[in-house]
Short mmCIF file of C-alpha atoms in Angstrom, two decimals:
data_model
loop_
_atom_site.label_atom_id
_atom_site.label_comp_id
_atom_site.label_asym_id
_atom_site.label_seq_id
_atom_site.Cartn_x
_atom_site.Cartn_y
_atom_site.Cartn_z
CA MET A 1 -12.52 7.09 -23.24
CA ASN A 2 -10.86 3.68 -21.49
CA THR A 3 -13.59 1.73 -19.86
CA PRO A 4 -12.57 0.82 -16.31
CA LEU A 5 -11.05 -2.38 -15.54
CA LEU A 6 -12.45 -1.61 -11.42
CA SER A 7 -15.91 0.58 -11.11
CA VAL A 8 -16.35 1.22 -6.96
CA ASP A 9 -19.78 3.04 -6.76
CA HIS A 10 -20.79 4.38 -2.83
CA LEU A 11 -18.98 1.08 -1.22
CA VAL A 12 -20.38 0.80 2.51
CA LYS A 13 -19.12 -2.20 5.02
CA ARG A 14 -20.49 -2.71 8.17
CA TYR A 15 -20.13 -4.28 11.50
CA GLY A 16 -22.23 -4.19 13.99
CA ASP A 17 -22.66 -0.77 15.04
CA ALA A 18 -19.39 0.50 13.02
CA THR A 19 -19.08 1.90 9.55
CA VAL A 20 -15.99 0.48 7.97
CA VAL A 21 -15.61 1.56 4.71
CA ASN A 22 -18.58 3.93 3.94
CA ASP A 23 -19.86 5.36 0.94
CA LEU A 24 -16.02 4.82 -1.26
CA SER A 25 -16.03 5.47 -4.81
CA PHE A 26 -13.25 4.94 -6.96
CA HIS A 27 -11.92 3.40 -10.33
CA ILE A 28 -9.45 1.82 -12.11
CA GLU A 29 -8.24 2.65 -15.20
CA PRO A 30 -6.13 0.34 -18.09
CA GLY A 31 -2.26 0.70 -16.96
CA GLU A 32 -2.70 2.46 -14.57
CA CYS A 33 -1.50 1.45 -10.52
CA LEU A 34 -3.91 3.25 -8.53
CA GLY A 35 -2.87 2.98 -4.47
CA VAL A 36 -5.03 3.04 -1.50
CA ILE A 37 -3.36 4.40 1.24
CA GLY A 38 -4.07 5.07 5.16
CA PRO A 39 -3.24 4.00 8.21
CA ASN A 40 -3.61 0.77 10.36
CA GLY A 41 -7.63 0.30 10.22
CA ALA A 42 -8.50 2.62 7.47
CA GLY A 43 -10.28 -0.21 5.66
CA LYS A 44 -7.48 -0.95 3.26
CA THR A 45 -8.00 -5.02 3.06
CA THR A 46 -11.79 -5.46 4.23
CA THR A 47 -11.74 -2.55 0.64
CA LEU A 48 -10.21 -4.94 -0.96
CA ARG A 49 -11.92 -8.66 0.43
CA MET A 50 -15.06 -6.73 -0.67
CA CYS A 51 -13.38 -6.60 -4.03
CA LEU A 52 -12.60 -9.97 -4.81
CA GLY A 53 -15.73 -11.00 -3.17
CA LEU A 54 -14.48 -12.63 0.00
CA SER A 55 -16.67 -10.21 2.48
CA GLN A 56 -20.53 -8.99 1.91
CA PRO A 57 -20.90 -4.70 1.29
CA ASP A 58 -23.65 -4.12 2.71
CA GLY A 59 -23.69 -0.79 0.05
CA GLY A 60 -22.64 -0.46 -3.73
CA ASP A 61 -21.44 -1.54 -6.42
CA ILE A 62 -18.59 -3.31 -7.43
CA VAL A 63 -18.90 -3.55 -11.29
CA TYR A 64 -15.28 -5.07 -13.19
CA PHE A 65 -14.46 -5.13 -17.62
CA GLY A 66 -17.39 -2.66 -17.75
CA GLY A 67 -19.73 -4.81 -16.59
CA GLN A 68 -19.20 -7.81 -14.48
CA GLN A 69 -20.35 -7.49 -11.03
CA MET A 70 -19.01 -9.52 -7.87
CA PRO A 71 -19.71 -10.95 -6.14
CA ARG A 72 -23.00 -12.10 -8.70
CA ASP A 73 -20.05 -13.05 -11.53
CA ALA A 74 -17.61 -13.96 -8.77
CA LEU A 75 -15.78 -16.58 -10.98
CA ALA A 76 -15.41 -15.40 -14.12
CA ILE A 77 -13.95 -12.20 -12.63
CA LYS A 78 -11.60 -14.01 -10.37
CA SER A 79 -10.31 -15.71 -13.56
CA GLN A 80 -8.95 -11.99 -14.44
CA LEU A 81 -7.61 -11.26 -11.36
CA GLY A 82 -4.06 -11.66 -9.84
CA VAL A 83 -3.83 -11.17 -6.29
CA VAL A 84 -1.21 -11.02 -3.71
CA ALA A 85 -1.91 -10.96 -0.02
CA GLN A 86 0.14 -9.28 3.11
CA MET A 87 0.40 -12.83 4.25
CA ASP A 88 2.26 -15.94 3.14
CA THR A 89 0.25 -18.36 1.65
CA LEU A 90 2.43 -20.50 -0.74
CA ASP A 91 2.50 -24.03 -0.39
CA PRO A 92 5.32 -25.30 2.52
CA ASP A 93 5.53 -28.85 0.88
CA PHE A 94 6.02 -28.24 -2.46
CA THR A 95 8.16 -26.15 -4.74
CA SER A 96 8.46 -22.55 -6.20
CA GLU A 97 7.99 -24.13 -9.76
CA GLU A 98 5.30 -26.73 -7.72
CA ASN A 99 3.62 -23.58 -6.59
CA LEU A 100 3.59 -22.14 -9.40
CA LEU A 101 2.33 -25.22 -11.30
CA VAL A 102 -1.42 -25.81 -8.55
CA PHE A 103 -1.81 -21.80 -8.26
CA GLY A 104 -2.13 -22.58 -12.38
CA ARG A 105 -4.38 -25.37 -12.47
CA TYR A 106 -7.02 -23.76 -9.84
CA PHE A 107 -7.94 -21.91 -12.86
CA GLY A 108 -8.02 -24.94 -14.82
CA LEU A 109 -5.01 -24.20 -17.41
CA PRO A 110 -3.12 -27.29 -19.31
CA ASP A 111 -0.54 -28.25 -18.21
CA ALA A 112 1.75 -27.44 -21.20
CA THR A 113 0.80 -23.89 -20.39
CA ILE A 114 1.40 -23.57 -17.18
CA ARG A 115 4.98 -25.38 -17.52
CA GLU A 116 5.82 -23.02 -20.72
CA ARG A 117 5.90 -19.36 -18.07
CA ILE A 118 6.67 -21.29 -15.51
CA PRO A 119 10.25 -20.83 -15.87
CA LYS A 120 9.58 -16.90 -17.44
CA LEU A 121 7.85 -16.25 -14.57
CA LEU A 122 10.89 -17.55 -12.35
CA GLU A 123 13.56 -15.06 -13.82
CA PHE A 124 11.00 -12.51 -13.94
CA ALA A 125 10.83 -13.21 -9.91
CA ALA A 126 14.97 -13.30 -9.95
CA LEU A 127 14.02 -16.94 -9.01
CA THR A 128 15.21 -19.31 -11.57
CA HIS A 129 17.92 -20.80 -8.59
CA LYS A 130 15.23 -21.60 -6.29
CA ALA A 131 13.14 -23.60 -8.65
CA LYS A 132 13.14 -26.59 -7.03
CA ALA A 133 12.91 -24.92 -3.71
CA LYS A 134 10.22 -24.85 -0.61
CA PRO A 135 8.95 -21.52 0.85
CA GLY A 136 10.91 -22.35 3.45
CA GLU A 137 14.55 -22.25 2.24
CA LEU A 138 14.05 -18.88 0.69
CA SER A 139 13.91 -15.71 1.77
CA GLY A 140 11.38 -13.12 2.77
CA GLY A 141 11.28 -10.69 -0.26
CA MET A 142 11.81 -13.77 -2.38
CA LYS A 143 8.91 -15.13 -0.47
CA ARG A 144 7.36 -12.13 -1.47
CA ARG A 145 8.36 -12.63 -5.33
CA LEU A 146 7.30 -15.18 -5.63
CA SER A 147 3.77 -14.23 -4.88
CA LEU A 148 3.87 -12.13 -7.37
CA ALA A 149 5.16 -14.87 -10.03
CA ARG A 150 1.97 -16.83 -9.01
CA ALA A 151 -0.35 -14.41 -8.68
CA LEU A 152 0.49 -13.90 -12.93
CA ILE A 153 0.45 -17.66 -13.95
CA ASN A 154 -2.96 -16.53 -15.81
CA HIS A 155 -1.81 -13.90 -18.06
CA PRO A 156 -4.63 -11.29 -14.98
CA GLN A 157 -6.03 -8.32 -16.30
CA LEU A 158 -5.69 -6.37 -12.70
CA LEU A 159 -2.92 -7.28 -9.55
CA MET A 160 -4.17 -6.45 -6.52
CA LEU A 161 -2.00 -5.97 -3.91
CA ASP A 162 -2.48 -6.23 -0.27
CA GLU A 163 0.67 -4.47 1.29
CA PRO A 164 3.02 -6.25 -0.20
CA THR A 165 6.48 -4.88 1.09
CA THR A 166 4.90 -5.31 4.36
CA GLY A 167 7.65 -6.51 6.44
CA LEU A 168 10.22 -6.55 4.05
CA ASP A 169 13.77 -5.02 4.59
CA PRO A 170 14.97 -1.74 2.68
CA GLN A 171 16.67 -4.05 0.19
CA ALA A 172 14.08 -6.33 -0.23
CA ARG A 173 11.13 -3.62 -1.02
CA HIS A 174 13.32 -2.36 -3.60
CA LEU A 175 13.70 -5.09 -5.28
CA MET A 176 10.15 -5.64 -5.39
CA TRP A 177 9.14 -2.22 -6.36
CA GLU A 178 11.59 -3.21 -9.51
CA ARG A 179 9.88 -5.77 -10.35
CA LEU A 180 6.14 -4.49 -10.18
CA GLN A 181 7.90 -1.32 -11.88
CA VAL A 182 8.14 -3.51 -14.44
CA LEU A 183 4.67 -4.97 -15.29
CA LEU A 184 3.46 -1.40 -14.77
CA GLN A 185 5.55 -0.05 -18.19
CA GLU A 186 4.38 -3.60 -19.41
CA GLY A 187 0.77 -2.08 -19.58
CA LYS A 188 -0.47 -3.83 -16.65
CA SER A 189 -2.97 -2.49 -14.09
CA ILE A 190 -2.92 -2.60 -10.31
CA LEU A 191 -4.82 -1.96 -7.74
CA LEU A 192 -1.50 -1.23 -4.23
CA THR A 193 -2.96 -0.87 -1.00
CA THR A 194 -0.29 0.66 1.14
CA HIS A 195 1.11 2.82 4.58
CA PHE A 196 4.16 3.20 2.95
CA MET A 197 4.55 7.03 1.70
CA ASP A 198 7.92 6.35 -0.70
CA GLU A 199 6.16 3.00 -1.80
CA ALA A 200 2.77 5.11 -3.46
CA GLU A 201 5.28 7.95 -4.29
CA ARG A 202 7.05 5.24 -6.26
CA LEU A 203 4.86 2.38 -7.53
CA CYS A 204 1.80 4.49 -8.06
CA SER A 205 -0.32 7.29 -11.11
CA ARG A 206 -3.63 8.15 -8.54
CA LEU A 207 -4.04 7.96 -4.59
CA LEU A 208 -6.87 7.52 -2.60
CA VAL A 209 -6.20 8.16 0.95
CA LEU A 210 -8.11 6.72 3.61
CA ASP A 211 -9.47 7.61 7.02
CA GLN A 212 -12.16 5.25 9.53
CA GLY A 213 -13.29 3.76 6.10
CA ARG A 214 -14.20 6.94 3.80
CA LYS A 215 -12.28 8.22 0.99
CA ILE A 216 -10.76 12.11 2.07
CA ALA A 217 -8.66 12.59 -0.61
CA GLU A 218 -7.62 11.81 -4.07
CA GLY A 219 -4.47 12.65 -5.61
CA LYS A 220 -1.46 11.56 -7.56
CA PRO A 221 0.86 11.15 -5.20
CA ARG A 222 3.74 14.94 -5.65
CA ASP A 223 -0.08 16.59 -5.57
CA LEU A 224 -1.87 15.54 -2.45
CA ILE A 225 2.08 15.95 -0.35
CA ALA A 226 2.44 19.25 -1.90
CA GLU A 227 -0.93 20.99 -1.16
CA HIS A 228 -0.95 18.71 2.35
CA LEU A 229 2.56 18.80 3.88
CA GLU A 230 5.08 21.85 5.17
CA PRO A 231 8.38 21.07 2.92
CA GLU A 232 9.97 20.41 6.18
CA VAL A 233 10.08 18.43 9.26
CA VAL A 234 11.58 17.70 12.55
CA GLU A 235 11.13 15.03 14.91
CA VAL A 236 11.94 15.47 18.00
CA PHE A 237 12.83 13.11 20.73
CA GLY A 238 15.22 11.56 24.15
CA GLN A 239 14.01 12.84 28.42
CA GLY A 240 11.57 14.86 28.04
CA ALA A 241 10.33 15.91 24.29
CA VAL A 242 6.91 14.63 25.63
CA ALA A 243 6.62 16.88 28.24
CA LEU A 244 6.90 20.09 27.02
CA PHE A 245 3.01 19.43 25.79
CA GLY A 246 3.09 18.41 30.36
CA GLN A 247 0.55 19.91 32.28
CA GLY A 248 1.57 23.35 34.31
CA ALA A 249 3.11 27.19 33.08
CA VAL A 250 5.87 26.86 31.74
CA ALA A 251 5.60 23.86 30.15
CA LEU A 252 2.68 25.91 27.53
CA ALA A 253 4.64 28.69 28.02
CA GLN A 254 7.52 26.74 25.87
CA GLU A 255 4.59 25.31 24.07
CA ALA A 256 3.90 27.88 23.31
CA HIS A 257 6.32 29.64 21.87
CA LEU A 258 7.95 25.94 19.38
CA LYS A 259 4.80 26.49 18.02
CA ALA A 260 5.41 29.05 16.84
CA LEU A 261 7.83 27.93 15.00
CA ALA A 262 6.02 24.38 13.11
CA GLY A 263 2.74 25.11 10.66
CA ARG A 264 1.79 22.22 12.82
CA ILE A 265 3.26 19.50 15.49
CA GLU A 266 1.86 16.09 16.85
CA VAL A 267 3.25 13.67 19.82
CA SER A 268 3.71 9.83 18.55
CA GLY A 269 4.83 7.73 22.14
CA GLU A 270 8.23 9.22 23.10
CA THR A 271 8.39 11.86 20.19
CA VAL A 272 7.66 15.50 19.26
CA PHE A 273 7.11 15.65 15.14
CA PHE A 274 7.80 19.56 14.33
CA TYR A 275 6.28 20.79 10.36
CA THR A 276 7.65 23.55 9.28
CA GLN A 277 8.04 25.73 6.22
CA ASP A 278 11.31 27.01 7.70
CA SER A 279 13.04 24.38 10.01
CA ARG A 280 16.27 26.91 10.98
CA SER A 281 14.95 28.76 14.16
CA LEU A 282 13.18 26.02 14.96
CA LEU A 283 16.33 23.96 15.34
CA ALA A 284 18.08 26.68 16.65
CA ALA A 285 15.33 27.21 19.96
CA LEU A 286 16.04 23.76 20.62
CA GLN A 287 19.21 23.60 20.94
CA ALA A 288 18.16 25.11 25.50
CA TRP A 289 17.15 21.36 25.72
CA PRO A 290 20.89 19.55 24.92
CA ALA A 291 19.42 16.63 26.49
CA LEU A 292 17.02 15.53 23.74
CA ARG A 293 17.84 14.52 20.32
CA THR A 294 16.40 16.09 16.75
CA LEU A 295 16.03 14.15 13.62
CA HIS A 296 15.68 16.48 10.50
CA ARG A 297 14.61 15.62 6.66
CA PRO A 298 12.93 17.35 4.00
CA SER A 299 9.17 16.03 3.19
CA ILE A 300 9.49 16.77 -0.68
CA GLU A 301 11.01 19.19 -1.89
CA ILE A 302 9.23 21.59 -4.55
CA ASP A 303 9.11 23.88 -6.99
CA ARG A 304 6.59 26.22 -6.73
CA THR A 305 7.44 28.64 -9.40
CA PRO A 306 3.78 28.19 -12.42
CA ASN A 307 4.67 25.41 -13.89
CA PRO A 308 6.01 23.20 -11.20
CA ARG A 309 9.01 20.52 -11.58
CA ARG A 310 8.75 19.07 -8.50
CA ARG A 311 11.11 15.59 -7.33
CA LEU A 312 11.70 13.95 -4.23
CA SER A 313 14.79 14.94 -1.96
CA HIS A 314 14.64 11.06 -1.50
CA GLU A 315 15.45 9.69 -4.82
CA SER A 316 18.18 9.54 -5.60
CA ASP A 317 18.91 7.49 -2.58
CA PRO A 318 17.15 4.32 -1.04
CA LYS A 319 18.29 4.24 2.57
CA GLN A 320 16.77 7.74 2.92
CA HIS A 321 12.97 6.95 2.67
CA LEU A 322 13.84 4.89 6.07
CA GLY A 323 12.08 8.27 7.76
CA ARG A 324 9.49 8.26 5.31
CA ALA A 325 6.52 6.18 5.94
CA SER A 326 4.89 8.54 8.99
CA THR A 327 4.87 10.76 5.69
CA VAL A 328 1.59 9.21 5.16
CA HIS A 329 -0.20 9.08 9.06
CA ALA A 330 0.81 13.08 8.62
CA LEU A 331 -0.82 13.48 5.67
CA VAL A 332 -3.84 11.70 6.34
CA ALA A 333 -3.71 13.78 9.70
CA CYS A 334 -3.07 16.88 8.15
CA ILE A 335 -5.96 16.03 5.07
CA SER A 336 -8.74 15.02 8.02
CA ALA A 337 -8.37 17.64 10.10
CA GLN A 338 -9.43 20.56 6.96
CA LEU A 339 -12.45 18.20 6.54
CA VAL A 340 -15.35 19.88 9.25
CA GLY A 341 -17.41 17.13 10.93
CA LEU A 342 -15.36 13.67 9.78
CA GLU A 343 -16.87 11.65 11.56
CA LYS A 344 -13.92 9.42 14.22
CA ALA A 345 -15.37 5.74 14.71
CA GLY A 346 -13.74 2.81 16.18
CA HIS A 347 -12.72 0.15 13.93
CA PRO A 348 -14.06 -2.95 15.39
CA GLN A 349 -11.64 -5.64 13.88
CA PRO A 350 -7.06 -5.48 14.59
CA GLY A 351 -5.92 -3.65 10.93
CA GLY A 352 -5.82 -6.14 8.67
CA GLN A 353 -1.94 -6.60 9.07
CA HIS A 354 -2.68 -8.23 12.02
CA ARG A 355 -5.76 -10.67 9.97
CA ARG A 356 -5.20 -14.12 8.41
CA THR A 357 -5.36 -13.07 4.90
CA ALA A 358 -4.41 -16.22 3.07
CA ASP A 359 -8.43 -16.55 1.77
CA VAL A 360 -7.48 -13.53 -0.42
CA ALA A 361 -5.18 -14.51 -2.45
CA GLY A 362 -6.94 -17.79 -1.79
CA GLY A 363 -10.27 -19.68 -2.01
CA LEU A 364 -9.93 -19.61 -6.13
CA TRP A 365 -11.12 -23.05 -6.58
CA LEU A 366 -12.54 -21.18 -10.07
CA TRP A 367 -13.38 -25.06 -11.97
CA PRO A 368 -14.99 -27.33 -11.41
CA GLY A 369 -14.12 -30.31 -9.78
CA PHE A 370 -10.47 -29.25 -9.59
CA THR A 371 -8.57 -32.26 -8.50
CA GLY A 372 -4.89 -30.47 -8.10
CA ARG A 373 -3.81 -33.67 -10.71
CA ALA A 374 -2.45 -33.16 -13.82
CA ASN A 375 -4.62 -33.35 -16.93
#
């Protein structure tokens, strides 16, 4: 059995009276991509910060590479990690190649070694033509790919990516996915936090599902969806959608009628989500409300034979992935509902996407006496 690159055991983090990471355990094997998913405030970024030594755990152990402990061996560990934060941490005053050069110096690498690696990394990121461009001249997708190239400057054993495609348009997201898939094919190991289920399905071999700091499920992405989610979802929105679940005898009768046609119903803002095994009767019933608008899409197509071969119904059409981000929230809500006594505690801080995370990728100053000057 291979020694895990990262082992986290019974990790706990508290802010005041609130426990935001609660008895969390997981590990990463060499060559795998482990995804950590959950809604905003689930504890994803807090967990990553503790794994990077940027936040002190209140309990538990974090062990890398078979024996190095965080934070005790922080410098030795960070020298073997590559990190991409949620927020842009590129230096705006440097060109693309200068960003890679300066970042490589943080690790004490000789300039000759860094300069040898820069062209290959820019080619990998499809940014060779932008070598002399500063970050302000790059698109959002280009900046993310440059951040990924920068994280690879030290040839890390483990990549840690905190929601790497948040805020990108669909085309830029797919380009980023392609780069990450190349790394996985080369045998790199990745810890990925995300709240996009399509991203998790495409990249991750295993998933941890977090809710309010707890691990509520673990397994292969498609297996989790097949086990916990109905195969079809109908989104209902427009005038009167939420009113169906209002007060009064008529509303209650309508609600009961529609609930009988769906396995589960969720209300989010002005949209009602109906999860069902077969949507035909539900869609027919909804025609009684012509002012409502509906969006029907499969959650996942499943062959329920003894040896199922499962495939994503939208895998061949990238445009169809646009509606699948809500699957994470549905998955978390469904699994949480199945757990008895799952404590719901508020998160005392805003979600990681609202917090400046430059320190996740920064603060590496690994080389004593580093001045930024050429060797």
